[in-house]
Short mmCIF file of C-alpha atoms in Angstrom, two decimals:
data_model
loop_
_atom_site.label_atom_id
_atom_site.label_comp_id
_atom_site.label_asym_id
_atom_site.label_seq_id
_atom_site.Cartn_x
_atom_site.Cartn_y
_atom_site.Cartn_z
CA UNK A 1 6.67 -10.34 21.58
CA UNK A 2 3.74 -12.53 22.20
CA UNK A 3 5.14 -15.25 19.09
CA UNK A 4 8.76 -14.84 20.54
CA UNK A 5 7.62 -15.59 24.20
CA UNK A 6 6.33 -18.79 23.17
CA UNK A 7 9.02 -19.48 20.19
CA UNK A 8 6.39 -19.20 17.04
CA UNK A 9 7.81 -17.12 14.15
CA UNK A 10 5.12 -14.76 12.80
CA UNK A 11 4.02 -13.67 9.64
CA UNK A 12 3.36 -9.30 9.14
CA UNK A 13 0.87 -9.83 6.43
CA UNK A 14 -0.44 -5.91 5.66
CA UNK A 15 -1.22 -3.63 2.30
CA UNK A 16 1.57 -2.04 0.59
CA UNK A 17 2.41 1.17 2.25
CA UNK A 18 0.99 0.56 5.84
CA UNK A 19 4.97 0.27 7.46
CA UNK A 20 5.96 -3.31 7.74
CA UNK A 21 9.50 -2.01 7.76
CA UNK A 22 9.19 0.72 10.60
CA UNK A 23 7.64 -2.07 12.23
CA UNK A 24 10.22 -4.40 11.69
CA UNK A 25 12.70 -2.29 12.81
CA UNK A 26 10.99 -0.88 15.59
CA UNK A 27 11.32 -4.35 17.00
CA UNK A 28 14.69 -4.99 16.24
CA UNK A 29 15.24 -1.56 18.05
CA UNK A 30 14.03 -3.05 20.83
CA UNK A 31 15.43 -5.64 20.76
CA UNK A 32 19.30 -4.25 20.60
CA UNK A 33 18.11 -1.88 23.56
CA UNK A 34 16.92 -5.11 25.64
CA UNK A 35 20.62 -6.87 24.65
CA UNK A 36 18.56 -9.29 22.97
CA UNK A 37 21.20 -10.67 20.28
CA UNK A 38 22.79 -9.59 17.21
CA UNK A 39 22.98 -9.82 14.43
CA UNK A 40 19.65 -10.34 12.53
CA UNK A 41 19.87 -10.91 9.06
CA UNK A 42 17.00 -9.16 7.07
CA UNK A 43 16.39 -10.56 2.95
CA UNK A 44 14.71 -8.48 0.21
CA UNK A 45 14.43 -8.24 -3.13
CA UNK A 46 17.12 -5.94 -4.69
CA UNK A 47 14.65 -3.40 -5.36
CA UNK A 48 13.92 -3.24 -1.64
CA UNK A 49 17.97 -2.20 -0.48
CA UNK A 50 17.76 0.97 -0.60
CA UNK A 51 14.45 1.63 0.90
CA UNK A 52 15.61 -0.56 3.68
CA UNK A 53 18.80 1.44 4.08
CA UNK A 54 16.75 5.21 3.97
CA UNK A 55 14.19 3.74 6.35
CA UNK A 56 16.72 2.43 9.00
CA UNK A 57 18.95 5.86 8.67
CA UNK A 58 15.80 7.83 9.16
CA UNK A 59 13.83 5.43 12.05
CA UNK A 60 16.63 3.23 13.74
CA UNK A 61 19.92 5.01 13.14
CA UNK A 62 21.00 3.41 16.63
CA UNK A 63 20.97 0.27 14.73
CA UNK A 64 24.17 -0.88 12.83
CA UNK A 65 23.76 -2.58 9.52
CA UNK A 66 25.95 -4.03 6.48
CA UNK A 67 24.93 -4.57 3.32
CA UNK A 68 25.88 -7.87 2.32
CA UNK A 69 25.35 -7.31 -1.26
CA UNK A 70 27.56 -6.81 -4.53
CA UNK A 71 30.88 -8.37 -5.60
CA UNK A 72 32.99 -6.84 -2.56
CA UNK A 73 30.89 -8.59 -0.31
CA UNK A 74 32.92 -11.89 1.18
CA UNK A 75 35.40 -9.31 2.47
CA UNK A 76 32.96 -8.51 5.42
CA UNK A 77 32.06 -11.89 6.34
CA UNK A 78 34.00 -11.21 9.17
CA UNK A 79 32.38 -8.96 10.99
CA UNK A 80 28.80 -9.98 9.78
CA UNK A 81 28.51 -10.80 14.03
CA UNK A 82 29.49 -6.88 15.48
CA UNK A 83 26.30 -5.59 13.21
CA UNK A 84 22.42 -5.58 14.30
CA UNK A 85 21.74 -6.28 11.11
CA UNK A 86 22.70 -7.88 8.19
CA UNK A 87 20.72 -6.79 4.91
CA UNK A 88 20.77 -8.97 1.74
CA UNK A 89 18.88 -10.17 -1.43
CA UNK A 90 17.09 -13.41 -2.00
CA UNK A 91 19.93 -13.71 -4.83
CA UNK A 92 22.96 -13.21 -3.21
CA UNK A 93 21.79 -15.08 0.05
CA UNK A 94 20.90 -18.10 -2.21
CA UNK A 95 24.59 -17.67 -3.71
CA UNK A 96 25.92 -17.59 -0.45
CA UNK A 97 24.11 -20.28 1.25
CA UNK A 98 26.88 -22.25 2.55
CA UNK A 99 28.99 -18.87 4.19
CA UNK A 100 25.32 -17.83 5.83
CA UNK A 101 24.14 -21.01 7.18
CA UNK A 102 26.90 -21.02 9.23
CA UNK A 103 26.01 -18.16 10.94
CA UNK A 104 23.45 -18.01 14.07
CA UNK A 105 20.79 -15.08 13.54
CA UNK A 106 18.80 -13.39 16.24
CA UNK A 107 16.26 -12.81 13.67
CA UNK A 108 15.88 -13.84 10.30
CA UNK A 109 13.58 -11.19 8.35
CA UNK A 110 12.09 -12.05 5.06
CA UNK A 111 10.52 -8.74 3.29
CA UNK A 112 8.04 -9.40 0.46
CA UNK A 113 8.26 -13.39 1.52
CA UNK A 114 6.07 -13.97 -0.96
CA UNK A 115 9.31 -14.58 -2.91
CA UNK A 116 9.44 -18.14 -0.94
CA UNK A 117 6.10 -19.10 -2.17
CA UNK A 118 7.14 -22.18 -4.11
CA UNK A 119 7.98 -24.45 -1.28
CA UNK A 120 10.46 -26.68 -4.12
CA UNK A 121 12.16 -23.93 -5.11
CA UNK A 122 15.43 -23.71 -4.64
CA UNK A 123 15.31 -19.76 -2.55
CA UNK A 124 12.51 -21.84 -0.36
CA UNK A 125 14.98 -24.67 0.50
CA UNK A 126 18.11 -22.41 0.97
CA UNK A 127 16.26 -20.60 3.72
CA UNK A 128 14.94 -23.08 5.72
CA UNK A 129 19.17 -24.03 6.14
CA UNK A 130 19.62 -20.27 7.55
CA UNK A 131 19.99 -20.87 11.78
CA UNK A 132 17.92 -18.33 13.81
CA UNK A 133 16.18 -18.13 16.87
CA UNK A 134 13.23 -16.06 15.77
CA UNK A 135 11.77 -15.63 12.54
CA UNK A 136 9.67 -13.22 10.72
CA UNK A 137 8.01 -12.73 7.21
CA UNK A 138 6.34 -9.75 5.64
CA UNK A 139 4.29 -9.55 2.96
CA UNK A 140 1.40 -7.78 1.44
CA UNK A 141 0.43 -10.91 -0.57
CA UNK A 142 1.12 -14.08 1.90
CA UNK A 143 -1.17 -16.37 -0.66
CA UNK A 144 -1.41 -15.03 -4.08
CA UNK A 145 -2.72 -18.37 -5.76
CA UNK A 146 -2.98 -21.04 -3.85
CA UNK A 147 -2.43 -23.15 -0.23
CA UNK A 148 1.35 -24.44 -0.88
CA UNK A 149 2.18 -21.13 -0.32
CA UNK A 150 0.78 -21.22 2.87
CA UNK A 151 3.06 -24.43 3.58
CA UNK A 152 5.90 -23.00 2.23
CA UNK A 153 5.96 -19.80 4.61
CA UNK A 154 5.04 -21.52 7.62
CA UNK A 155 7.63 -24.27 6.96
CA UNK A 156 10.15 -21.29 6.86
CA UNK A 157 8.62 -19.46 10.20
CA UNK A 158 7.66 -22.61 12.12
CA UNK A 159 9.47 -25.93 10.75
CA UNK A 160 6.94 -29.04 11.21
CA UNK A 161 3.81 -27.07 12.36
CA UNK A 162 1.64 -28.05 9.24
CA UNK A 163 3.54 -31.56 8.79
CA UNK A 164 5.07 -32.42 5.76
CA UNK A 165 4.04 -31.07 2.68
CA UNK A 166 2.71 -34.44 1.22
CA UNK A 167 0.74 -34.51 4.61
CA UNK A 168 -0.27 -30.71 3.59
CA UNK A 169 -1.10 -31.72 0.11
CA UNK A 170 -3.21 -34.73 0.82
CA UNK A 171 -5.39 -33.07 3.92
CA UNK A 172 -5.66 -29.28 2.39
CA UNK A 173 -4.42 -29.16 -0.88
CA UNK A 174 -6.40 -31.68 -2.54
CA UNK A 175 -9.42 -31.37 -0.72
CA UNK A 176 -10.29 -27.42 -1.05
CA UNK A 177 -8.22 -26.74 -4.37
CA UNK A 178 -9.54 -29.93 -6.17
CA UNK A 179 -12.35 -31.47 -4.62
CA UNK A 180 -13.68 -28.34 -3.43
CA UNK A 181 -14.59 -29.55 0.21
CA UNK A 182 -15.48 -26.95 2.03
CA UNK A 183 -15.84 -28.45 5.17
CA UNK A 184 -11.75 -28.81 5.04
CA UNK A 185 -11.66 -25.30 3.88
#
């Protein structure tokens, strides 16, 4: 609530196992129960739906969700807005770019955002197009291998904080990766 008071989107960086998702909904709880906004759109890798689904039956059943997933799925586009939440993959969300950037989000959730660590990539790009007003990564690996991927997650959760990545590149990148300055590190 702290990053939301002052509009920063936040990144739940903890081990595997430690309950990024009770978390996650916890605050989305809330946040139906203060008449906060709806719906919140939360993207995972496929692997991650049905976890996501148990974990939300069995924590937050107060919440409503839809799977926006599978070939059926443009046939609830229209009532994507009368949900809490919204759960997709990186896949289908980078499919459907142009129907879910149209779309305002309370909260846009990436789980495992690690998946967004290549700041070119195409997944990386599509999501900084999705509208919210808060957003919010988790991941148990925020930097696996090296300081774009810092760029590239912050550029999702807060758009112009570390300046462009060329600015990034020339003032961090270069520096501590290849020069090995520690004094920028």
């Amino acid at each position: 609530y702290f990053l939301k008071k002052f509009k920063f989107g936040g990144c739940l960086a903890d081990d595997m196992g430690l309950g990024k998702t009770i978390q996650t909904l916890a605050l989305l709880q809330k946040e139906k129960e203060l008449g906060e906004g709806q719906p919140s759109i939360v993207v995972v890798p496929t692997s991650l739906l049905f976890n996501w689904q148990r974990e939300a039956q069995k924590f937050a059943p107060a919440l409503t969700f839809l799977v926006y997933h599978g070939g059926n799925r443009h046939q609830h586009v229209s009532i994507m807005k009368m949900v809490d939440i919204i759960l997709t993959t990186y896949g289908t969300l980078l499919r459907d770019i142009e129907t879910l950037s149209k779309i305002h989000f309370h909260y846009c959730i990436l789980d495992e955002a690690q998946a967004i660590k290549n700041p070119l990539a195409r997944i990386s790009r599509a999501l900084r197009d999705i509208t919210s007003t808060h957003r919010l990564t988790l991941s148990g690996t925020p930097v696996e291998n090296n300081l774009s991927e810092i760029w590239s997650m912050f550029s999702f959760l807060n758009p112009g904080l570390l300046g462009s990545f060329k600015v990034f590149q020339d003032k961090f990148i270069r520096p501590v990766e290849k020069d090995c300055d520690k004094s920028t590190a």
